[in-house]
PDB file of C-alpha atoms in Angstrom:
ATOM      1  CA  MET A  20      -0.238  -0.279   0.191  1.00  0.00           C
ATOM      2  CA  LYS A  21       2.947   2.068   0.403  1.00  0.00           C
ATOM      3  CA  LEU A  22       4.405   1.729  -2.620  1.00  0.00           C
ATOM      4  CA  PHE A  23       1.243   3.198  -4.695  1.00  0.00           C
ATOM      5  CA  PRO A  24       1.650   6.599  -3.340  1.00  0.00           C
ATOM      6  CA  GLN A  25       6.096   6.913  -3.521  1.00  0.00           C
ATOM      7  CA  LEU A  26       5.345   5.388  -7.518  1.00  0.00           C
ATOM      8  CA  ALA A  27       2.740   8.436  -7.809  1.00  0.00           C
ATOM      9  CA  ILE A  28       5.613  10.759  -6.746  1.00  0.00           C
ATOM     10  CA  ALA A  29       7.914   9.368  -8.671  1.00  0.00           C
ATOM     11  CA  THR A  30       4.999   9.624 -11.254  1.00  0.00           C
ATOM     12  CA  SER A  31       4.951  13.193 -11.662  1.00  0.00           C
ATOM     13  CA  LEU A  32       8.140  14.270 -10.946  1.00  0.00           C
ATOM     14  CA  VAL A  33       9.016  12.507 -13.786  1.00  0.00           C
ATOM     15  CA  LEU A  34       6.395  14.290 -16.122  1.00  0.00           C
ATOM     16  CA  SER A  35       7.248  18.110 -14.405  1.00  0.00           C
ATOM     17  CA  LEU A  36      10.228  16.350 -15.950  1.00  0.00           C
ATOM     18  CA  ALA A  37       9.567  15.696 -19.142  1.00  0.00           C
ATOM     19  CA  ILE A  38       7.806  19.181 -19.496  1.00  0.00           C
ATOM     20  CA  LEU A  39      10.943  20.944 -18.579  1.00  0.00           C
ATOM     21  CA  SER A  40      12.628  19.366 -21.274  1.00  0.00           C
ATOM     22  CA  THR A  41      10.240  20.505 -23.911  1.00  0.00           C
ATOM     23  CA  LYS A  42      10.174  23.888 -22.603  1.00  0.00           C
ATOM     24  CA  SER A  43      14.393  24.134 -22.772  1.00  0.00           C
ATOM     25  CA  VAL A  44      14.009  22.506 -25.914  1.00  0.00           C
ATOM     26  CA  SER A  45      11.836  25.503 -27.741  1.00  0.00           C
ATOM     27  CA  ALA A  46      14.440  27.838 -26.950  1.00  0.00           C
ATOM     28  CA  ALA A  47      17.083  25.865 -29.176  1.00  0.00           C
ATOM     29  CA  ILE A  48      19.929  26.177 -28.724  1.00  0.00           C
ATOM     30  CA  VAL A  49      22.414  24.396 -30.129  1.00  0.00           C
ATOM     31  CA  ASN A  50      25.422  23.373 -28.871  1.00  0.00           C
ATOM     32  CA  TYR A  51      28.048  21.303 -31.772  1.00  0.00           C
ATOM     33  CA  ALA A  52      32.295  20.258 -30.449  1.00  0.00           C
ATOM     34  CA  PHE A  53      34.450  21.041 -33.609  1.00  0.00           C
ATOM     35  CA  SER A  54      38.214  19.557 -33.882  1.00  0.00           C
ATOM     36  CA  VAL A  55      40.540  20.500 -36.668  1.00  0.00           C
ATOM     37  CA  ASP A  56      43.133  18.383 -38.703  1.00  0.00           C
ATOM     38  CA  SER A  57      46.348  19.391 -41.039  1.00  0.00           C
ATOM     39  CA  SER A  58      49.320  18.579 -41.245  1.00  0.00           C
ATOM     40  CA  THR A  59      50.524  21.670 -39.099  1.00  0.00           C
ATOM     41  CA  ALA A  60      48.084  22.583 -36.913  1.00  0.00           C
ATOM     42  CA  LYS A  61      45.366  20.790 -34.510  1.00  0.00           C
ATOM     43  CA  GLY A  62      42.218  22.021 -32.648  1.00  0.00           C
ATOM     44  CA  ASN A  63      39.591  22.063 -30.412  1.00  0.00           C
ATOM     45  CA  GLY A  64      36.623  24.580 -30.874  1.00  0.00           C
ATOM     46  CA  LEU A  65      33.028  24.192 -28.982  1.00  0.00           C
ATOM     47  CA  PHE A  66      29.767  27.039 -30.611  1.00  0.00           C
ATOM     48  CA  SER A  67      26.432  27.559 -30.295  1.00  0.00           C
ATOM     49  CA  PHE A  68      23.190  29.104 -32.542  1.00  0.00           C
ATOM     50  CA  ASP A  69      20.060  29.087 -31.586  1.00  0.00           C
ATOM     51  CA  ASP A  70      18.842  27.050 -35.270  1.00  0.00           C
ATOM     52  CA  SER A  71      15.173  29.132 -35.001  1.00  0.00           C
ATOM     53  CA  THR A  72      17.205  32.520 -36.137  1.00  0.00           C
ATOM     54  CA  PHE A  73      18.339  30.527 -40.069  1.00  0.00           C
ATOM     55  CA  SER A  74      17.891  32.557 -42.941  1.00  0.00           C
ATOM     56  CA  ASN A  75      15.116  32.072 -45.383  1.00  0.00           C
ATOM     57  CA  ASP A  76      18.292  32.488 -48.215  1.00  0.00           C
ATOM     58  CA  ASN A  77      19.247  29.197 -50.634  1.00  0.00           C
ATOM     59  CA  ILE A  78      21.476  28.223 -48.468  1.00  0.00           C
ATOM     60  CA  PRO A  79      19.684  29.088 -44.227  1.00  0.00           C
ATOM     61  CA  VAL A  80      23.042  30.433 -42.319  1.00  0.00           C
ATOM     62  CA  ALA A  81      22.404  31.591 -38.818  1.00  0.00           C
ATOM     63  CA  PRO A  82      24.283  33.398 -35.896  1.00  0.00           C
ATOM     64  CA  LEU A  83      26.964  32.358 -33.951  1.00  0.00           C
ATOM     65  CA  GLN A  84      25.760  32.909 -30.248  1.00  0.00           C
ATOM     66  CA  ALA A  85      29.254  31.861 -28.303  1.00  0.00           C
ATOM     67  CA  LEU A  86      32.580  29.702 -29.871  1.00  0.00           C
ATOM     68  CA  THR A  87      35.729  29.377 -28.827  1.00  0.00           C
ATOM     69  CA  PHE A  88      39.080  27.820 -30.289  1.00  0.00           C
ATOM     70  CA  GLN A  89      42.209  26.342 -29.441  1.00  0.00           C
ATOM     71  CA  PHE A  90      45.160  25.076 -31.035  1.00  0.00           C
ATOM     72  CA  ASP A  91      47.032  22.312 -28.620  1.00  0.00           C
ATOM     73  CA  ASN A  92      49.509  23.657 -26.657  1.00  0.00           C
ATOM     74  CA  ASP A  93      48.570  27.088 -28.091  1.00  0.00           C
ATOM     75  CA  PRO A  94      48.040  29.209 -25.308  1.00  0.00           C
ATOM     76  CA  ASN A  95      45.996  31.676 -27.260  1.00  0.00           C
ATOM     77  CA  ILE A  96      41.419  31.014 -27.813  1.00  0.00           C
ATOM     78  CA  TYR A  97      39.875  32.534 -30.571  1.00  0.00           C
ATOM     79  CA  THR A  98      36.231  33.352 -30.094  1.00  0.00           C
ATOM     80  CA  ALA A  99      33.562  34.911 -32.274  1.00  0.00           C
ATOM     81  CA  LYS A 100      34.870  38.770 -32.583  1.00  0.00           C
ATOM     82  CA  ASP A 101      38.229  37.355 -33.687  1.00  0.00           C
ATOM     83  CA  ASP A 102      36.790  36.692 -37.029  1.00  0.00           C
ATOM     84  CA  ILE A 103      37.652  39.350 -39.462  1.00  0.00           C
ATOM     85  CA  GLU A 104      33.823  40.009 -41.046  1.00  0.00           C
ATOM     86  CA  TYR A 105      32.707  39.732 -37.303  1.00  0.00           C
ATOM     87  CA  PRO A 106      29.358  40.632 -36.721  1.00  0.00           C
ATOM     88  CA  ASP A 107      28.367  39.460 -39.407  1.00  0.00           C
ATOM     89  CA  TYR A 108      31.015  36.771 -39.422  1.00  0.00           C
ATOM     90  CA  PRO A 109      31.193  32.925 -37.933  1.00  0.00           C
ATOM     91  CA  VAL A 110      28.160  31.514 -39.333  1.00  0.00           C
ATOM     92  CA  THR A 111      26.950  28.444 -39.250  1.00  0.00           C
ATOM     93  CA  PHE A 112      24.420  25.994 -41.065  1.00  0.00           C
ATOM     94  CA  PRO A 113      23.088  23.489 -42.887  1.00  0.00           C
ATOM     95  CA  THR A 114      23.907  20.652 -44.152  1.00  0.00           C
ATOM     96  CA  VAL A 115      23.579  16.471 -44.962  1.00  0.00           C
ATOM     97  CA  SER A 116      26.266  16.797 -47.957  1.00  0.00           C
ATOM     98  CA  LEU A 117      29.011  17.227 -45.283  1.00  0.00           C
ATOM     99  CA  ALA A 118      31.854  14.975 -44.619  1.00  0.00           C
ATOM    100  CA  ASP A 119      31.574  12.098 -41.829  1.00  0.00           C
ATOM    101  CA  ASN A 120      27.577  12.836 -42.234  1.00  0.00           C
ATOM    102  CA  ALA A 121      27.932  16.520 -40.454  1.00  0.00           C
ATOM    103  CA  SER A 122      24.847  18.443 -40.684  1.00  0.00           C
ATOM    104  CA  ILE A 123      26.348  22.023 -40.013  1.00  0.00           C
ATOM    105  CA  GLY A 124      28.506  23.396 -40.726  1.00  0.00           C
ATOM    106  CA  LEU A 125      31.356  26.145 -40.074  1.00  0.00           C
ATOM    107  CA  LEU A 126      32.144  29.850 -42.129  1.00  0.00           C
ATOM    108  CA  TYR A 127      35.066  30.799 -39.890  1.00  0.00           C
ATOM    109  CA  ASN A 128      38.190  32.722 -41.149  1.00  0.00           C
ATOM    110  CA  PHE A 129      41.157  34.413 -38.449  1.00  0.00           C
ATOM    111  CA  LEU A 130      44.195  35.436 -37.644  1.00  0.00           C
ATOM    112  CA  ASP A 131      46.698  34.037 -35.832  1.00  0.00           C
ATOM    113  CA  LYS A 132      47.231  35.933 -32.321  1.00  0.00           C
ATOM    114  CA  VAL A 133      50.895  35.580 -32.775  1.00  0.00           C
ATOM    115  CA  ASN A 134      51.747  36.006 -36.075  1.00  0.00           C
ATOM    116  CA  PRO A 135      48.798  38.557 -38.302  1.00  0.00           C
ATOM    117  CA  SER A 136      50.087  37.479 -41.985  1.00  0.00           C
ATOM    118  CA  LYS A 137      48.612  34.178 -41.614  1.00  0.00           C
ATOM    119  CA  SER A 138      45.395  34.495 -42.212  1.00  0.00           C
ATOM    120  CA  TYR A 139      42.965  29.845 -40.800  1.00  0.00           C
ATOM    121  CA  GLU A 140      40.223  29.500 -42.410  1.00  0.00           C
ATOM    122  CA  ILE A 141      37.475  26.631 -41.117  1.00  0.00           C
ATOM    123  CA  ALA A 142      34.555  25.593 -44.655  1.00  0.00           C
ATOM    124  CA  GLY A 143      32.946  23.063 -43.779  1.00  0.00           C
ATOM    125  CA  THR A 144      34.697  20.755 -42.692  1.00  0.00           C
ATOM    126  CA  LEU A 145      37.935  21.798 -44.563  1.00  0.00           C
ATOM    127  CA  PHE A 146      40.808  23.569 -42.772  1.00  0.00           C
ATOM    128  CA  SER A 147      43.267  26.042 -44.333  1.00  0.00           C
ATOM    129  CA  VAL A 148      46.144  28.161 -43.879  1.00  0.00           C
ATOM    130  CA  SER A 149      46.888  30.943 -45.923  1.00  0.00           C
ATOM    131  CA  SER A 150      50.369  29.761 -46.435  1.00  0.00           C
ATOM    132  CA  GLU A 151      49.183  26.637 -47.490  1.00  0.00           C
ATOM    133  CA  THR A 152      47.707  24.982 -49.954  1.00  0.00           C
ATOM    134  CA  PRO A 153      43.594  24.739 -49.873  1.00  0.00           C
ATOM    135  CA  ASP A 154      41.843  22.260 -48.474  1.00  0.00           C
ATOM    136  CA  SER A 155      44.893  21.319 -46.085  1.00  0.00           C
ATOM    137  CA  GLY A 156      42.710  19.999 -43.161  1.00  0.00           C
ATOM    138  CA  THR A 157      39.634  18.489 -41.922  1.00  0.00           C
ATOM    139  CA  VAL A 158      36.821  19.278 -39.862  1.00  0.00           C
ATOM    140  CA  SER A 159      34.506  16.866 -37.610  1.00  0.00           C
ATOM    141  CA  TYR A 160      31.517  17.858 -35.776  1.00  0.00           C
ATOM    142  CA  ARG A 161      29.833  16.455 -33.199  1.00  0.00           C
ATOM    143  CA  GLU A 162      26.711  17.946 -31.079  1.00  0.00           C
ATOM    144  CA  VAL A 163      26.689  18.337 -27.482  1.00  0.00           C
ATOM    145  CA  PRO A 164      24.010  17.340 -25.511  1.00  0.00           C
ATOM    146  CA  GLU A 165      22.716  20.134 -23.295  1.00  0.00           C
ATOM    147  CA  PRO A 166      23.302  19.739 -19.411  1.00  0.00           C
ATOM    148  CA  SER A 167      20.051  20.018 -18.077  1.00  0.00           C
ATOM    149  CA  THR A 168      18.594  16.265 -20.528  1.00  0.00           C
ATOM    150  CA  LEU A 169      21.930  15.047 -18.932  1.00  0.00           C
ATOM    151  CA  ASP A 170      20.750  16.254 -15.747  1.00  0.00           C
ATOM    152  CA  SER A 171      17.177  14.901 -16.379  1.00  0.00           C
ATOM    153  CA  THR A 172      18.116  11.399 -17.459  1.00  0.00           C
ATOM    154  CA  LEU A 173      20.296  10.897 -14.452  1.00  0.00           C
ATOM    155  CA  LEU A 174      17.633  11.908 -12.199  1.00  0.00           C
ATOM    156  CA  VAL A 175      15.320   9.690 -14.033  1.00  0.00           C
ATOM    157  CA  GLY A 176      17.646   6.603 -13.965  1.00  0.00           C
ATOM    158  CA  GLY A 177      18.201   7.437 -10.189  1.00  0.00           C
ATOM    159  CA  ILE A 178      14.278   7.474  -9.491  1.00  0.00           C
ATOM    160  CA  GLY A 179      14.437   4.030 -11.424  1.00  0.00           C
ATOM    161  CA  LEU A 180      16.954   2.589  -9.236  1.00  0.00           C
ATOM    162  CA  PHE A 181      15.279   3.706  -5.927  1.00  0.00           C
ATOM    163  CA  LEU A 182      11.402   1.893  -6.776  1.00  0.00           C
ATOM    164  CA  ASN A 183      13.592  -1.202  -8.154  1.00  0.00           C
ATOM    165  CA  ARG A 184      15.199  -1.640  -4.692  1.00  0.00           C
ATOM    166  CA  LYS A 185      12.012  -0.848  -2.954  1.00  0.00           C
ATOM    167  CA  LEU A 186      10.475  -3.623  -5.710  1.00  0.00           C
ATOM    168  CA  ARG A 187      12.690  -5.912  -4.043  1.00  0.00           C
ATOM    169  CA  SER A 188      12.475  -4.688  -0.036  1.00  0.00           C
ATOM    170  CA  ILE A 189       9.361  -5.664  -0.066  1.00  0.00           C
ATOM    171  CA  LYS A 190       9.829  -9.134  -2.197  1.00  0.00           C
ATOM    172  CA  LYS A 191      12.367 -10.048   0.774  1.00  0.00           C
ATOM    173  CA  ILE A 192       8.874  -8.519   3.186  1.00  0.00           C
ATOM    174  CA  LYS A 193       6.304 -11.058   1.640  1.00  0.00           C
ATOM    175  CA  ALA A 194       8.403 -14.209   1.054  1.00  0.00           C
TER     176      ALA A 194
END
């Protein structure tokens, strides 16, 4: 008999979390991690954008809300403000034609902070350095889940484990 009230509380908690998750999804903020790999430079970065802000152009683009990038073994951190054409760029664009089945590409062109005569460009899955041949490297992307989604998953899993233990203990008592 005591199990029913606990089950009702757990069910209402799960439903309220589902509603909260739905509200956070409607915000449409998407986070991506990306990696650059070329013979001369490797690095990693993160960017986020609101996927409801894509333009109505033939190739829709959306402005970035945040971007950070750092080459391996380099203390300099590059941000969206480092783009040569900031504030119009950097942008992201949807695509299904990129390698690795990436659904998003990044357009980002920035100068080396140590040697400003050297520039870098990320165009979808292509990475190039001004002093090298075009397409001198590759860029790969992966979507990063929102922290609230991970928290909700862990909470629901914890509730499930708790209820499973309760059921086992009740069965042992009855047996």
